[in-house]
mmCIF file of C-alpha atoms in Angstrom:
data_model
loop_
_atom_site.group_PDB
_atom_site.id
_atom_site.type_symbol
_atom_site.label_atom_id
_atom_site.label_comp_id
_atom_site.label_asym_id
_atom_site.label_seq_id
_atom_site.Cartn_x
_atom_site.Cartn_y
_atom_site.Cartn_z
ATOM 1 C CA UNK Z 23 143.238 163.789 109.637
ATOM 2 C CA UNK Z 24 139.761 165.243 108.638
ATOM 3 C CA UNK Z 25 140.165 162.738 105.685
ATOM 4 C CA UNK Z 26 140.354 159.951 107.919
ATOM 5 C CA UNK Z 27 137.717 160.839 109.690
ATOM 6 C CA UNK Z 28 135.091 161.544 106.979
ATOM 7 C CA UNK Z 29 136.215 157.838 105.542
ATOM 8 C CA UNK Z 30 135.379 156.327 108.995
ATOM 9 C CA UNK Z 31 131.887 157.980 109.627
ATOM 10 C CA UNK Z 32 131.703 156.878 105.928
ATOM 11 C CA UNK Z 33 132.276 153.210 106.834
ATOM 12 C CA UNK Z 34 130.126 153.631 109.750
ATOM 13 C CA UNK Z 35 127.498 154.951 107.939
ATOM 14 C CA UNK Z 36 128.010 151.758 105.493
ATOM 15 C CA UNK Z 37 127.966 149.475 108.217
ATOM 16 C CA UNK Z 38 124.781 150.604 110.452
ATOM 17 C CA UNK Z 39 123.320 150.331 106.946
ATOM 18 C CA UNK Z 40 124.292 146.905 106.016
ATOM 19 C CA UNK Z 41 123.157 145.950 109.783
ATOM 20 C CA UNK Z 42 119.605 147.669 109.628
ATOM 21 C CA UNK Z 43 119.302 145.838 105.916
ATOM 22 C CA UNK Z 44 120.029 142.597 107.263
ATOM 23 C CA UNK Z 45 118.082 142.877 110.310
ATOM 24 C CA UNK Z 46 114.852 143.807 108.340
ATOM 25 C CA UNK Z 47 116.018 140.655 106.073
ATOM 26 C CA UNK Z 48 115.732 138.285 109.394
ATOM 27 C CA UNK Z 49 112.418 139.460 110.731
ATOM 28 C CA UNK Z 50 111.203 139.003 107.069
ATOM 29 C CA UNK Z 51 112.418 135.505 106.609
ATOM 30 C CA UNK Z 52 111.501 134.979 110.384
ATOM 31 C CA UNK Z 53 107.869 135.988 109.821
ATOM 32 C CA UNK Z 54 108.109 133.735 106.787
ATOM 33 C CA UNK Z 55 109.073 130.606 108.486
ATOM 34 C CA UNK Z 56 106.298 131.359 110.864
ATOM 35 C CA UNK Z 57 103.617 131.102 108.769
ATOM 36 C CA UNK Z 58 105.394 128.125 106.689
ATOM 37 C CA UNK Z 59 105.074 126.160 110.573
ATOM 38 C CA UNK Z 60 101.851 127.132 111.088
ATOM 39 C CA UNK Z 61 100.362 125.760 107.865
ATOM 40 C CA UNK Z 62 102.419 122.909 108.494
ATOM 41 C CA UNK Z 63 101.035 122.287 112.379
ATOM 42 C CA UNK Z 64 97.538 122.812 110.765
ATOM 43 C CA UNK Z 65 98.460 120.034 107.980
ATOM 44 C CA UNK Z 66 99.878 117.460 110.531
ATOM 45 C CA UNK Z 67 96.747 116.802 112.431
ATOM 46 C CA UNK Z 68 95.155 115.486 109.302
ATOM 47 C CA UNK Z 69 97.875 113.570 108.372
ATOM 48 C CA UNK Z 70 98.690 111.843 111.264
ATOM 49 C CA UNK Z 71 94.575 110.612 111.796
ATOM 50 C CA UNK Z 72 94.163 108.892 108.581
ATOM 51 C CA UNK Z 73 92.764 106.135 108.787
ATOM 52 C CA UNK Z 74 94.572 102.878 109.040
ATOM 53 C CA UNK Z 75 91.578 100.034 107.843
ATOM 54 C CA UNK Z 76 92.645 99.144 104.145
ATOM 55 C CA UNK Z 77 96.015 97.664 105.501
ATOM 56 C CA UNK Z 78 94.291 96.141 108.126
ATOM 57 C CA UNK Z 79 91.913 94.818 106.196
ATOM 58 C CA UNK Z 80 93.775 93.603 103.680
ATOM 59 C CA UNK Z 81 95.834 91.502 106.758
ATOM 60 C CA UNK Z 82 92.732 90.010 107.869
ATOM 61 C CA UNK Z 83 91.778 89.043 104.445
ATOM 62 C CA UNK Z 84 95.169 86.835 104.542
ATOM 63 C CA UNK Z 85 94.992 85.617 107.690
ATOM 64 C CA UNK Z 86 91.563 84.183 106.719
ATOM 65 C CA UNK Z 87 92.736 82.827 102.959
ATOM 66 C CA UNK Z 88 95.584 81.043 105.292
ATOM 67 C CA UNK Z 89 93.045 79.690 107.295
ATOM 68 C CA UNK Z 90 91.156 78.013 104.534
ATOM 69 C CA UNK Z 91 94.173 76.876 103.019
ATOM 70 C CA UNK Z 92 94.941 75.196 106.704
ATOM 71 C CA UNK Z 93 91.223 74.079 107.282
ATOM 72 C CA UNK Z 94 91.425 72.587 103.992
ATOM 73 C CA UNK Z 95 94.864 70.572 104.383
ATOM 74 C CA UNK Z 96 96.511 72.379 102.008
ATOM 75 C CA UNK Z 97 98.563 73.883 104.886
ATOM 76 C CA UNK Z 98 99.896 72.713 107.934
ATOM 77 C CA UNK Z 99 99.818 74.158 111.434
ATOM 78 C CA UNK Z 100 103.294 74.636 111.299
ATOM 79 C CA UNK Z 101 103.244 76.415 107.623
ATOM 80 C CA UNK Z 102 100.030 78.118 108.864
ATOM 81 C CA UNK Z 103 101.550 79.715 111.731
ATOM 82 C CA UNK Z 104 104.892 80.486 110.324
ATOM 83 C CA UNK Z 105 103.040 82.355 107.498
ATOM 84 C CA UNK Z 106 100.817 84.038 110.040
ATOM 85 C CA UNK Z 107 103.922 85.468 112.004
ATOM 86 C CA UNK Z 108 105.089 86.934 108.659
ATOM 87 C CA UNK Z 109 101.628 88.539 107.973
ATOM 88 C CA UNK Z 110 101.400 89.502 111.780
ATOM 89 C CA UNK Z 111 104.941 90.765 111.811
ATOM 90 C CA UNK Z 112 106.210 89.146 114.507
#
C-alpha cells in the first residue's frame, strides 16, 4: 500500500507540474497575441485611409477619352453609355 501511495503523490506531483508548465505556456502565448493585435490595430488605421485618387483618376481620364471619341462621332450615345456603365460599374 505505501507503494501505491508514493506512485500516486508521484503522479500528482507530475501532473500539478505539467498544469503549472502549461499554464505559464498560455499567459506567454496570450501576452504574445496581445501585442501581435495591437501592432496590428495600430497598422489598420493607415491602411484603411489610403488614399483612393489614382483609380479615380484614372476613371475620369476614360470617361473623358469616351467623351471625345463620342463628341467626335467615333462613338455613339448608345456605345458611349454602354462603355460608361462598364467604367462606372454599374
Amino acid at each position: 500500500m505505501p507503494g501505491l501511495l508514493r506512485g500516486m503523490a508521484r503522479t500528482a506531483a507530475v501532473v500539478g507540474t505539467a498544469n503549472a508548465v502549461s499554464h505559464k505556456q498560455q499567459q506567454k502565448y496570450a501576452a504574445q497575441d496581445q501585442a501581435a493585435y495591437a501592432q496590428q490595430q495600430q497598422a489598420a488605421p493607415q491602411q484603411q485611409y489610403a488614399p483612393a485618387a489614382p483609380a479615380q483618376d484614372a476613371m475620369v481620364a476614360e470617361l473623358q477619352q469616351l467623351a471625345a471619341l463620342k463628341d467626335q462621332g467615333i462613338l455613339t450615345q448608345e456605345e458611349f453609355d454602354a462603355k460608361k456603365k462598364q467604367v462606372l460599374g454599374i
